[in-house]
Amino acid sequence: MNYFPDEVLEHVFDFLTSHRDRNAVSLVCRSWYKVEKWSRHRVFVGNCYAISPERLIARFPRVRALTLKGKPHFADFNLVPHDWGGFVYPWIQVMAKSNIGLEELRLKRMVVSNESLELLARSFVNFKSLVLVSCEGFTTDGLAAVAANCRFLRELDLQENEVEDRKGQWLSCFPDSCTSLVSLNFACLKGEVNLTALERLVARCPNLMSLRLNRAVPLEALQRILMHAPQLVDLGTGSFDHDPDTQTYRKLISTLQKCKSIRSMSGFLEVGINGVELIQLIRHCRKLQRLWILDCIGDKGLGVVAATCKELQELRVFPSDLLGVGNAAVTEEGLVAVSIGCPKLHSLLYFCQQMTNAALITVAKNCPNFTRFRLCILDPKKPDPVTGQPLDEGFGAIVQSCKGLRRLSLSGLLTDQVFLYIGMYAEHLEMLSIAFAGDSDKGMLYVLNGCKKLRKLEIRDSPFGNVALLTDVGKYETMRSLWMSSCEVTLGGCKVLAKKMPRINVEIINEYDQMEFGFDDDVQKVDKMFLYRTLVGPRKDAPHFVWTL
């Protein structure tokens, strides 16, 4: 294909939407590398410390859409210190000075200041999409700057962020000329909402397809908003605590039935303990493909989901009581029912009180197309309640039946046997989360040796030590990152790894000064270790408690 003009190659490359495919073609020859460099508009950076913004822009000077991730995933479970790092301001600053035409920015677990959002809003005149997931450091003043200055904004998606809400007036900062919104999500905000501004905004955006509200939006306002937006595909409700016999609830159901395009629902933040209102609502939503709900829906409610939502592809059931002491949590019965009734299910996040091997084997048989399977038992070491056995055979059935599985989170009593199954059968696994599992170093080695496509491995409170860490250090060259906390790894083992692998950053998080240099390195256990590939060496913004070996 070298005899084709560059313009033709650029057109051909445009059909390659996968980042991996784009990376692969850039390695074919110098001319393809050059064409790919100037034609790549979308870039994914899985670790903000793996590369510098200057180097990224030199490699892809025409980038228009950037996805950037910061803190390790276990930050979601408060295992990463608050001030660990992951600042986005240097990235925005460099991109602004480089005069690139940034249009889309997606950030996950980053520190985002108001200054960052203000600079973003001022610097990129054609900016269209901002997605912030599990980010922190900003207030609604920063959102107001984006609303006021990004005239072509199509998407503002705020998911599970820590946001300081200042009087809820940021929605009124959208100018009357703003009619371009396609997606608006502020479900994570806790403050009051200017309902008049919200209703006006929704009414003047005819192409709005996704709307997720916070709990400050009452049912009465939700019903009025839906009247303005019958074209919605994705709906996130706010407060949903009403007697099904009230006039308000009946009007909402009537309006919702006119929204023929809804395929995704989430929210239900105030549902009663028995989930009666939610169950009645779901009976009217037969075309749902994605559903995010609290476990107060119960096994009975999941039975209704199974009987109603035959097109369901993604299900997330979150805990309403993290301690698991109430009666609201779902069990294996609800999951089995969904697997029988929803054969197209391929993505699952399921918080439950208990699970059995028999149930997992049934789920694996009914839904062999899982690509993401995340099971979180509230008691993480709980065995099969029927047999008292570990859940090895159940998870073994999942990895054996689900050939396309890419992400897996384990929970419950587990031995090294489950990791043997994972290494043998999970050929396409890319991310694995382990907690309170395994017997010895063999468990971790089974995974490292068997899962050839593994990119992220995160482990906590498991008996894996230096043998597992150091047996095949070359494996880390093919992975994005490894997290180990409260395991058996020592400071000496981490130093050996850092010496052998100079292109890997090995960070020790000594948050409470429990370790000291000068003691026997082979005795001192490391509380938290994070290693990752990098092209730019040790980061320059590491706090004092982060040691880069």
Coordinates of C-alpha atoms in Angstrom, one line a residue:
M1 CA 0.0 0.0 0.0
N2 CA 3.0 2.3 0.0
Y3 CA 2.2 3.4 -3.6
F4 CA -1.1 5.0 -2.4
P5 CA -1.0 8.8 -1.6
D6 CA -1.0 9.7 2.1
E7 CA -4.5 11.1 1.7
V8 CA -5.8 7.7 0.6
L9 CA -4.0 6.0 3.5
E10 CA -5.6 8.5 5.9
H11 CA -9.0 7.6 4.6
V12 CA -8.3 3.9 5.0
F13 CA -7.0 4.4 8.5
D14 CA -10.2 6.3 9.4
F15 CA -12.0 2.9 9.3
L16 CA -9.8 1.7 12.2
T17 CA -11.7 2.7 15.3
S18 CA -9.7 0.5 17.8
H19 CA -6.7 2.1 19.5
R20 CA -4.9 -1.2 19.3
D21 CA -5.4 -1.4 15.5
R22 CA -4.2 2.1 15.1
N23 CA -1.1 1.3 17.2
A24 CA -0.4 -1.8 15.1
V25 CA -0.5 0.0 11.7
S26 CA 1.9 2.6 13.0
L27 CA 4.5 -0.1 13.4
V28 CA 4.3 -1.4 9.8
C29 CA 6.7 1.1 8.3
R30 CA 7.9 4.7 8.5
S31 CA 5.4 6.0 6.0
W32 CA 2.5 4.4 7.8
Y33 CA 3.9 5.7 11.1
K34 CA 3.9 9.2 9.6
V35 CA 0.4 9.0 8.2
E36 CA -1.0 7.5 11.4
K37 CA 0.7 10.4 13.4
W38 CA -1.1 13.1 11.4
S39 CA -4.4 11.3 11.1
R40 CA -5.0 10.1 14.7
H41 CA -7.7 12.3 16.3
R42 CA -8.6 10.1 19.3
V43 CA -6.0 9.1 21.9
F44 CA -6.4 6.9 25.0
V45 CA -3.9 7.2 27.9
G46 CA -4.5 4.6 30.5
N47 CA -2.1 6.2 33.0
C48 CA -1.4 9.9 33.1
Y49 CA 2.1 9.1 34.3
A50 CA 3.0 6.7 31.5
I51 CA 3.7 9.6 29.1
S52 CA 4.0 13.4 29.3
P53 CA 1.6 15.8 27.6
E54 CA 4.4 17.3 25.6
R55 CA 5.4 13.9 24.2
L56 CA 1.8 12.9 23.4
I57 CA 1.2 16.1 21.4
A58 CA 4.5 15.6 19.5
R59 CA 3.4 12.1 18.6
F60 CA -0.2 13.1 17.8
P61 CA -0.3 16.8 16.9
R62 CA -3.9 16.7 15.6
V63 CA -5.5 15.0 18.6
R64 CA -9.1 16.1 19.0
A65 CA -10.4 13.7 21.7
L66 CA -8.4 12.6 24.7
T67 CA -9.2 10.0 27.3
L68 CA -6.9 10.2 30.4
K69 CA -6.9 8.1 33.6
G70 CA -5.2 9.0 36.9
K71 CA -5.3 7.1 40.2
P72 CA -5.3 3.3 40.4
H73 CA -8.7 1.6 40.4
F74 CA -8.5 0.8 44.1
A75 CA -8.8 4.5 44.8
D76 CA -12.6 3.8 44.5
F77 CA -12.2 1.7 47.7
N78 CA -10.3 4.4 49.6
L79 CA -7.0 2.5 49.3
V80 CA -5.1 5.3 47.5
P81 CA -4.3 8.4 49.6
H82 CA -6.3 11.5 48.8
D83 CA -3.2 13.6 47.7
W84 CA -1.5 10.8 45.8
G85 CA -1.6 12.8 42.5
G86 CA -3.2 12.6 39.1
F87 CA -3.5 16.3 38.3
V88 CA -5.0 17.3 35.0
Y89 CA -4.0 20.9 35.0
P90 CA -0.5 20.4 33.4
W91 CA -2.2 18.5 30.6
I92 CA -4.7 21.2 29.8
Q93 CA -2.0 23.8 30.1
V94 CA 0.3 22.1 27.6
M95 CA -2.6 21.5 25.2
A96 CA -3.7 25.1 25.4
K97 CA -0.2 26.4 24.6
S98 CA 0.1 23.9 21.7
N99 CA -3.0 25.3 20.1
I100 CA -4.5 21.9 19.4
G101 CA -8.2 21.8 18.5
L102 CA -9.3 19.7 21.5
E103 CA -13.0 18.9 21.3
E104 CA -13.5 16.0 23.7
L105 CA -11.9 15.3 27.1
R106 CA -12.7 12.2 29.2
L107 CA -11.0 12.0 32.7
K108 CA -11.2 9.2 35.2
R109 CA -9.9 9.4 38.8
M110 CA -8.1 12.7 38.1
V111 CA -7.7 15.8 40.3
V112 CA -9.6 18.5 38.4
S113 CA -9.5 22.1 39.8
N114 CA -11.8 25.0 38.9
E115 CA -8.7 26.6 37.3
S116 CA -8.5 23.5 35.0
L117 CA -12.1 23.8 33.9
E118 CA -11.9 27.5 33.4
L119 CA -8.7 27.1 31.3
L120 CA -10.4 24.4 29.3
A121 CA -13.4 26.5 28.6
R122 CA -11.4 29.5 27.5
S123 CA -8.8 27.7 25.4
F124 CA -10.7 25.4 23.0
V125 CA -13.4 27.3 21.1
N126 CA -14.9 24.1 19.5
F127 CA -15.0 22.1 22.7
K128 CA -17.9 19.7 22.7
S129 CA -17.6 16.9 25.3
L130 CA -16.5 16.7 28.9
V131 CA -16.8 13.4 30.8
L132 CA -15.5 13.3 34.4
V133 CA -15.6 10.0 36.2
S134 CA -14.6 9.6 39.9
C135 CA -12.8 12.9 39.8
E136 CA -12.3 15.5 42.6
G137 CA -11.0 19.0 43.4
F138 CA -13.6 21.1 41.6
T139 CA -16.9 22.9 42.5
T140 CA -19.9 23.9 40.5
D141 CA -18.1 27.2 39.8
G142 CA -15.9 25.2 37.4
L143 CA -19.0 23.7 35.8
A144 CA -20.5 27.1 35.4
A145 CA -17.4 28.2 33.4
V146 CA -17.8 25.3 31.1
A147 CA -21.6 25.9 30.7
A148 CA -21.1 29.6 30.0
N149 CA -18.1 29.4 27.6
C150 CA -18.4 26.1 25.6
R151 CA -20.9 27.3 23.0
F152 CA -21.0 24.0 21.1
L153 CA -21.2 21.7 24.1
R154 CA -22.9 18.4 23.3
E155 CA -22.0 16.3 26.4
L156 CA -21.5 17.0 30.0
D157 CA -21.2 13.8 32.0
L158 CA -20.4 13.8 35.7
Q159 CA -20.2 10.3 37.2
E160 CA -19.4 9.6 40.8
N161 CA -17.3 12.7 41.4
E162 CA -16.6 14.6 44.6
V163 CA -18.0 18.0 43.8
E164 CA -18.5 21.0 46.1
D165 CA -21.9 22.3 45.2
R166 CA -22.4 26.1 45.5
K167 CA -26.0 27.0 45.5
G168 CA -27.0 25.0 42.4
Q169 CA -27.1 27.9 40.0
W170 CA -24.6 26.6 37.5
L171 CA -27.3 25.3 35.2
S172 CA -28.5 28.8 34.7
C173 CA -25.1 29.6 33.1
F174 CA -26.0 27.8 29.9
P175 CA -26.8 30.6 27.5
D176 CA -30.2 30.7 25.8
S177 CA -28.4 29.9 22.5
C178 CA -27.3 26.5 23.9
T179 CA -29.4 24.0 22.0
S180 CA -26.7 21.4 21.2
L181 CA -26.8 19.1 24.3
V182 CA -27.1 15.4 23.6
S183 CA -26.0 14.1 27.0
L184 CA -26.3 15.7 30.5
N185 CA -25.5 13.8 33.7
F186 CA -25.2 15.5 37.1
A187 CA -26.5 12.6 39.2
C188 CA -23.5 12.8 41.6
L189 CA -24.2 16.4 42.7
K190 CA -25.7 16.7 46.1
G191 CA -27.0 20.3 46.2
E192 CA -30.2 22.0 45.1
V193 CA -31.0 22.4 41.4
N194 CA -32.4 25.4 39.6
L195 CA -35.5 23.5 38.3
T196 CA -36.6 26.4 36.1
A197 CA -33.2 26.6 34.4
L198 CA -33.1 22.8 34.0
E199 CA -36.5 22.6 32.4
R200 CA -35.7 25.4 30.0
L201 CA -32.4 23.8 29.0
V202 CA -34.0 20.4 28.3
A203 CA -36.9 22.0 26.4
R204 CA -34.5 23.8 24.0
C205 CA -32.3 20.8 23.3
P206 CA -34.3 18.7 20.8
N207 CA -31.4 16.2 20.4
L208 CA -31.0 15.4 24.0
M209 CA -30.7 11.6 24.3
S210 CA -29.2 11.0 27.8
L211 CA -30.3 12.8 31.0
R212 CA -29.3 11.7 34.5
L213 CA -30.6 13.8 37.4
N214 CA -29.7 14.1 41.0
R215 CA -31.9 13.4 44.0
A216 CA -32.8 17.1 44.3
V217 CA -35.1 16.8 41.3
P218 CA -38.5 15.7 42.6
L219 CA -40.9 13.5 40.8
E220 CA -43.1 16.4 39.8
A221 CA -40.3 18.1 38.0
L222 CA -39.1 14.8 36.4
Q223 CA -42.6 14.3 34.9
R224 CA -42.5 17.9 33.4
I225 CA -39.0 17.3 32.1
L226 CA -40.0 14.1 30.4
M227 CA -42.8 15.9 28.6
H228 CA -40.2 18.1 27.0
A229 CA -37.9 15.2 26.1
P230 CA -39.9 12.1 24.9
Q231 CA -36.9 11.3 22.6
L232 CA -34.7 10.2 25.6
V233 CA -32.8 6.9 25.3
D234 CA -31.0 7.0 28.7
L235 CA -32.8 8.2 31.8
G236 CA -31.4 8.6 35.3
T237 CA -34.1 9.5 37.9
G238 CA -33.5 11.7 40.9
S239 CA -35.6 11.2 44.0
F240 CA -38.0 8.3 43.6
D241 CA -39.8 8.0 46.9
H242 CA -43.5 8.2 46.2
D243 CA -46.6 6.1 46.9
P244 CA -47.5 4.3 43.6
D245 CA -51.2 5.3 44.3
T246 CA -50.5 9.1 44.2
Q247 CA -51.5 11.3 41.4
T248 CA -47.9 12.4 40.9
Y249 CA -46.7 8.9 40.4
R250 CA -49.5 8.0 38.0
K251 CA -48.8 11.1 35.9
L252 CA -45.1 10.1 35.7
I253 CA -45.9 6.6 34.6
S254 CA -48.3 8.0 31.9
T255 CA -45.6 10.3 30.6
L256 CA -42.9 7.7 30.8
Q257 CA -45.0 5.4 28.6
K258 CA -44.8 8.0 25.9
C259 CA -41.0 7.8 25.9
K260 CA -40.8 5.0 23.5
S261 CA -37.0 5.1 23.0
I262 CA -35.7 4.6 26.5
R263 CA -33.1 1.7 26.6
S264 CA -31.2 2.6 29.8
M265 CA -32.3 3.5 33.3
S266 CA -30.4 4.4 36.5
G267 CA -30.9 6.4 39.7
F268 CA -33.8 5.4 42.0
L269 CA -31.9 6.9 44.9
E270 CA -34.7 7.1 47.3
V271 CA -36.6 3.9 46.6
G272 CA -38.5 2.3 49.5
I273 CA -37.0 -0.8 51.2
N274 CA -39.2 -3.2 49.2
G275 CA -38.6 -1.5 45.9
V276 CA -42.3 -1.6 45.1
E277 CA -42.3 1.6 43.1
L278 CA -39.3 0.5 41.1
I279 CA -40.7 -2.9 40.3
Q280 CA -43.9 -1.3 39.0
L281 CA -41.9 1.1 36.9
I282 CA -39.8 -1.6 35.4
R283 CA -42.9 -3.5 34.2
H284 CA -43.4 -0.7 31.8
C285 CA -39.8 -0.8 30.4
R286 CA -39.6 -3.8 28.2
K287 CA -36.9 -2.5 25.9
L288 CA -34.3 -1.8 28.5
Q289 CA -30.7 -2.7 27.6
R290 CA -29.0 -1.2 30.6
L291 CA -30.2 -1.0 34.2
W292 CA -28.4 0.4 37.3
I293 CA -30.3 0.0 40.5
L294 CA -30.0 -0.4 44.3
D295 CA -30.2 -3.9 45.8
C296 CA -33.4 -2.9 47.6
I297 CA -35.2 -4.2 44.5
G298 CA -34.6 -7.6 46.1
D299 CA -34.6 -11.0 44.4
K300 CA -38.3 -10.6 43.7
G301 CA -37.7 -7.4 41.8
L302 CA -34.9 -9.0 39.8
G303 CA -37.4 -11.7 38.9
V304 CA -39.5 -9.0 37.4
V305 CA -36.5 -7.6 35.5
A306 CA -35.9 -11.1 34.1
A307 CA -39.5 -11.5 33.0
T308 CA -39.7 -8.0 31.5
C309 CA -36.3 -6.9 30.1
K310 CA -35.5 -9.5 27.5
E311 CA -33.1 -7.1 25.7
L312 CA -31.0 -6.4 28.9
Q313 CA -27.3 -6.3 28.2
E314 CA -25.8 -4.5 31.2
L315 CA -26.9 -4.8 34.9
R316 CA -25.4 -3.1 37.9
V317 CA -26.9 -3.7 41.4
F318 CA -25.4 -1.5 44.0
P319 CA -25.6 -1.9 47.8
S320 CA -28.0 0.2 49.8
D321 CA -26.3 -1.0 53.0
L322 CA -22.6 -1.6 52.7
L323 CA -22.5 -3.4 56.1
G324 CA -25.0 -5.9 54.8
V325 CA -26.9 -6.0 58.1
G326 CA -30.3 -5.1 56.6
N327 CA -32.7 -7.3 54.7
A328 CA -32.4 -5.3 51.4
A329 CA -29.5 -7.2 49.7
V330 CA -30.0 -9.5 46.8
T331 CA -28.7 -13.1 46.7
E332 CA -27.8 -15.8 44.2
E333 CA -31.5 -16.3 43.4
G334 CA -31.9 -12.9 41.8
L335 CA -28.8 -13.4 39.7
V336 CA -29.9 -16.8 38.5
A337 CA -33.3 -15.4 37.5
V338 CA -31.8 -12.6 35.5
S339 CA -29.4 -15.1 33.7
I340 CA -32.4 -17.2 32.7
G341 CA -34.6 -14.3 31.5
C342 CA -31.9 -12.1 30.0
P343 CA -29.8 -14.2 27.6
K344 CA -28.1 -11.1 26.0
L345 CA -26.6 -10.0 29.3
H346 CA -22.8 -9.4 28.8
S347 CA -21.8 -6.9 31.6
L348 CA -22.5 -7.4 35.3
L349 CA -21.7 -5.6 38.6
Y350 CA -23.5 -7.4 41.4
F351 CA -23.3 -6.6 45.1
C352 CA -24.9 -9.4 47.1
Q353 CA -25.0 -11.1 50.5
Q354 CA -24.1 -14.5 49.3
M355 CA -23.4 -16.7 46.3
T356 CA -23.2 -20.4 45.6
N357 CA -21.2 -22.5 43.2
A358 CA -24.4 -23.9 41.7
A359 CA -25.7 -20.5 40.9
L360 CA -22.5 -19.4 39.2
I361 CA -22.4 -22.5 37.1
T362 CA -26.0 -21.9 36.1
V363 CA -25.2 -18.2 35.2
A364 CA -22.2 -19.3 33.2
K365 CA -24.3 -21.7 31.2
N366 CA -27.1 -19.2 30.6
C367 CA -25.0 -16.2 29.7
P368 CA -21.8 -17.3 27.9
N369 CA -21.3 -13.9 26.3
F370 CA -20.1 -12.1 29.4
T371 CA -17.2 -9.7 28.7
R372 CA -17.3 -8.1 32.2
F373 CA -18.2 -10.0 35.3
R374 CA -17.8 -8.3 38.7
L375 CA -19.2 -10.0 41.8
C376 CA -18.9 -8.4 45.2
I377 CA -20.1 -10.4 48.2
L378 CA -20.5 -8.0 51.1
D379 CA -18.6 -10.5 53.3
P380 CA -15.6 -11.0 51.1
K381 CA -14.5 -14.3 52.6
K382 CA -17.9 -16.0 52.7
P383 CA -18.0 -19.6 51.3
D384 CA -20.8 -21.3 49.5
P385 CA -23.6 -21.1 52.1
V386 CA -25.1 -24.4 51.0
T387 CA -21.9 -26.6 50.9
G388 CA -19.4 -24.6 52.9
Q389 CA -16.9 -24.9 50.0
P390 CA -14.9 -22.2 48.4
L391 CA -16.4 -20.6 45.2
D392 CA -13.5 -21.9 43.0
E393 CA -15.8 -24.1 40.9
G394 CA -18.3 -21.4 40.3
F395 CA -15.8 -18.9 39.1
G396 CA -14.1 -21.6 37.2
A397 CA -17.3 -22.2 35.2
I398 CA -17.5 -18.5 34.5
V399 CA -14.0 -18.3 32.9
Q400 CA -14.5 -21.6 31.1
S401 CA -17.8 -20.7 29.5
C402 CA -17.3 -17.0 28.9
K403 CA -14.7 -17.1 26.2
G404 CA -14.7 -13.4 25.6
L405 CA -14.3 -12.3 29.2
R406 CA -12.1 -9.2 29.5
R407 CA -12.7 -8.0 33.0
L408 CA -13.2 -10.1 36.2
S409 CA -13.6 -9.2 39.9
L410 CA -13.6 -12.0 42.4
S411 CA -15.2 -12.3 45.8
G412 CA -16.0 -14.9 48.4
L413 CA -13.8 -17.7 49.8
L414 CA -11.3 -18.7 47.1
T415 CA -8.2 -20.8 46.9
D416 CA -5.3 -21.1 44.4
Q417 CA -7.5 -23.5 42.4
V418 CA -9.6 -20.6 41.0
F419 CA -6.4 -18.9 39.7
L420 CA -5.4 -22.1 38.0
Y421 CA -8.8 -22.0 36.2
I422 CA -8.3 -18.4 35.3
G423 CA -4.8 -19.0 33.9
M424 CA -6.1 -21.9 31.9
Y425 CA -9.3 -20.5 30.4
A426 CA -9.4 -16.7 30.6
E427 CA -7.5 -16.2 27.3
H428 CA -8.8 -12.7 26.6
L429 CA -8.8 -11.4 30.2
E430 CA -7.4 -7.8 30.4
M431 CA -8.2 -6.7 34.0
L432 CA -8.4 -8.8 37.1
S433 CA -9.3 -7.6 40.6
I434 CA -8.5 -9.9 43.6
A435 CA -9.3 -9.4 47.3
F436 CA -8.9 -11.7 50.3
A437 CA -8.2 -14.7 48.0
G438 CA -5.6 -17.5 47.4
D439 CA -3.3 -19.7 49.5
S440 CA 0.2 -19.1 48.2
D441 CA 2.4 -17.5 45.5
K442 CA 1.2 -20.2 43.1
G443 CA -2.2 -18.4 42.7
M444 CA -0.7 -15.2 41.3
L445 CA 1.8 -17.1 39.1
Y446 CA -1.1 -19.1 37.5
V447 CA -2.6 -15.8 36.4
L448 CA 0.6 -14.2 35.3
N449 CA 1.7 -17.2 33.3
G450 CA -1.6 -18.1 31.8
C451 CA -3.4 -14.8 31.0
K452 CA -1.4 -13.6 28.0
K453 CA -3.5 -10.5 27.4
L454 CA -3.6 -9.3 31.0
R455 CA -3.1 -5.5 31.2
K456 CA -4.1 -4.6 34.8
L457 CA -3.8 -6.7 37.9
E458 CA -4.9 -5.4 41.3
I459 CA -4.6 -7.4 44.5
R460 CA -5.4 -6.6 48.1
D461 CA -5.2 -8.6 51.3
S462 CA -3.9 -11.8 49.7
P463 CA -0.9 -14.1 50.6
F464 CA 1.2 -13.3 47.5
G465 CA 4.9 -12.3 48.1
N466 CA 8.3 -11.9 46.5
V467 CA 8.3 -15.2 44.7
A468 CA 5.1 -14.3 42.8
L469 CA 6.3 -10.8 42.1
L470 CA 9.8 -11.6 40.8
T471 CA 9.5 -15.0 39.0
D472 CA 8.7 -13.4 35.6
V473 CA 9.4 -9.7 35.7
G474 CA 9.3 -9.5 31.9
K475 CA 5.6 -9.9 32.1
Y476 CA 5.2 -6.3 33.4
E477 CA 6.5 -5.0 30.1
T478 CA 3.3 -6.2 28.5
M479 CA 1.0 -4.9 31.3
R480 CA -0.2 -1.4 32.0
S481 CA 0.0 -1.7 35.8
L482 CA 0.1 -3.9 38.9
W483 CA -1.3 -2.9 42.3
M484 CA -0.6 -4.9 45.5
S485 CA -1.6 -3.9 49.0
S486 CA -1.6 -5.8 52.3
C487 CA 0.1 -8.7 50.7
E488 CA 3.5 -10.4 51.5
V489 CA 5.7 -8.3 49.3
T490 CA 8.8 -6.8 51.0
L491 CA 10.7 -3.6 50.3
G492 CA 13.7 -5.7 49.2
G493 CA 11.7 -7.5 46.6
C494 CA 10.4 -4.2 45.2
K495 CA 14.0 -2.9 45.0
V496 CA 15.1 -6.0 43.1
L497 CA 12.2 -5.5 40.6
A498 CA 13.0 -1.8 40.1
K499 CA 16.6 -2.6 39.4
K500 CA 15.8 -5.3 36.9
M501 CA 13.1 -3.2 35.1
P502 CA 14.3 0.4 34.5
R503 CA 11.4 1.2 32.3
I504 CA 8.9 0.4 35.1
N505 CA 8.1 2.8 37.8
V506 CA 7.9 1.0 41.1
E507 CA 6.1 3.2 43.7
I508 CA 5.9 2.4 47.4
I509 CA 3.1 4.3 49.2
N510 CA 4.3 4.8 52.8
E511 CA 1.3 6.8 53.9
Y512 CA 1.7 6.4 57.6
D513 CA 5.5 6.2 57.8
Q514 CA 5.4 2.6 58.8
M515 CA 8.6 1.8 56.8
E516 CA 12.1 3.2 57.2
F517 CA 15.2 3.0 55.1
G518 CA 18.1 1.3 57.0
F519 CA 16.1 -1.7 58.4
D520 CA 16.3 -5.1 56.8
D521 CA 14.6 -4.7 53.4
D522 CA 13.8 -8.3 53.1
V523 CA 11.8 -8.2 56.4
Q524 CA 9.9 -4.9 55.9
K525 CA 6.6 -5.7 54.2
V526 CA 5.3 -3.1 51.8
D527 CA 1.8 -2.0 52.6
K528 CA 1.0 -0.6 49.1
M529 CA 2.9 -1.0 45.9
F530 CA 2.0 0.4 42.5
L531 CA 4.1 -0.4 39.4
Y532 CA 3.4 0.8 35.9
R533 CA 5.1 1.2 32.5
T534 CA 6.3 4.7 31.6
L535 CA 8.2 6.4 28.8
V536 CA 9.2 9.4 30.9
G537 CA 10.7 8.0 34.1
P538 CA 9.8 8.9 37.7
R539 CA 7.0 11.5 38.0
K540 CA 7.9 14.9 39.3
D541 CA 4.8 15.6 41.4
A542 CA 5.0 12.6 43.8
P543 CA 4.2 13.5 47.4
H544 CA 6.6 12.8 50.2
F545 CA 5.0 9.5 51.1
V546 CA 5.4 8.0 47.6
W547 CA 8.8 6.4 47.2
T548 CA 9.8 5.8 43.6
L549 CA 12.5 3.0 43.6

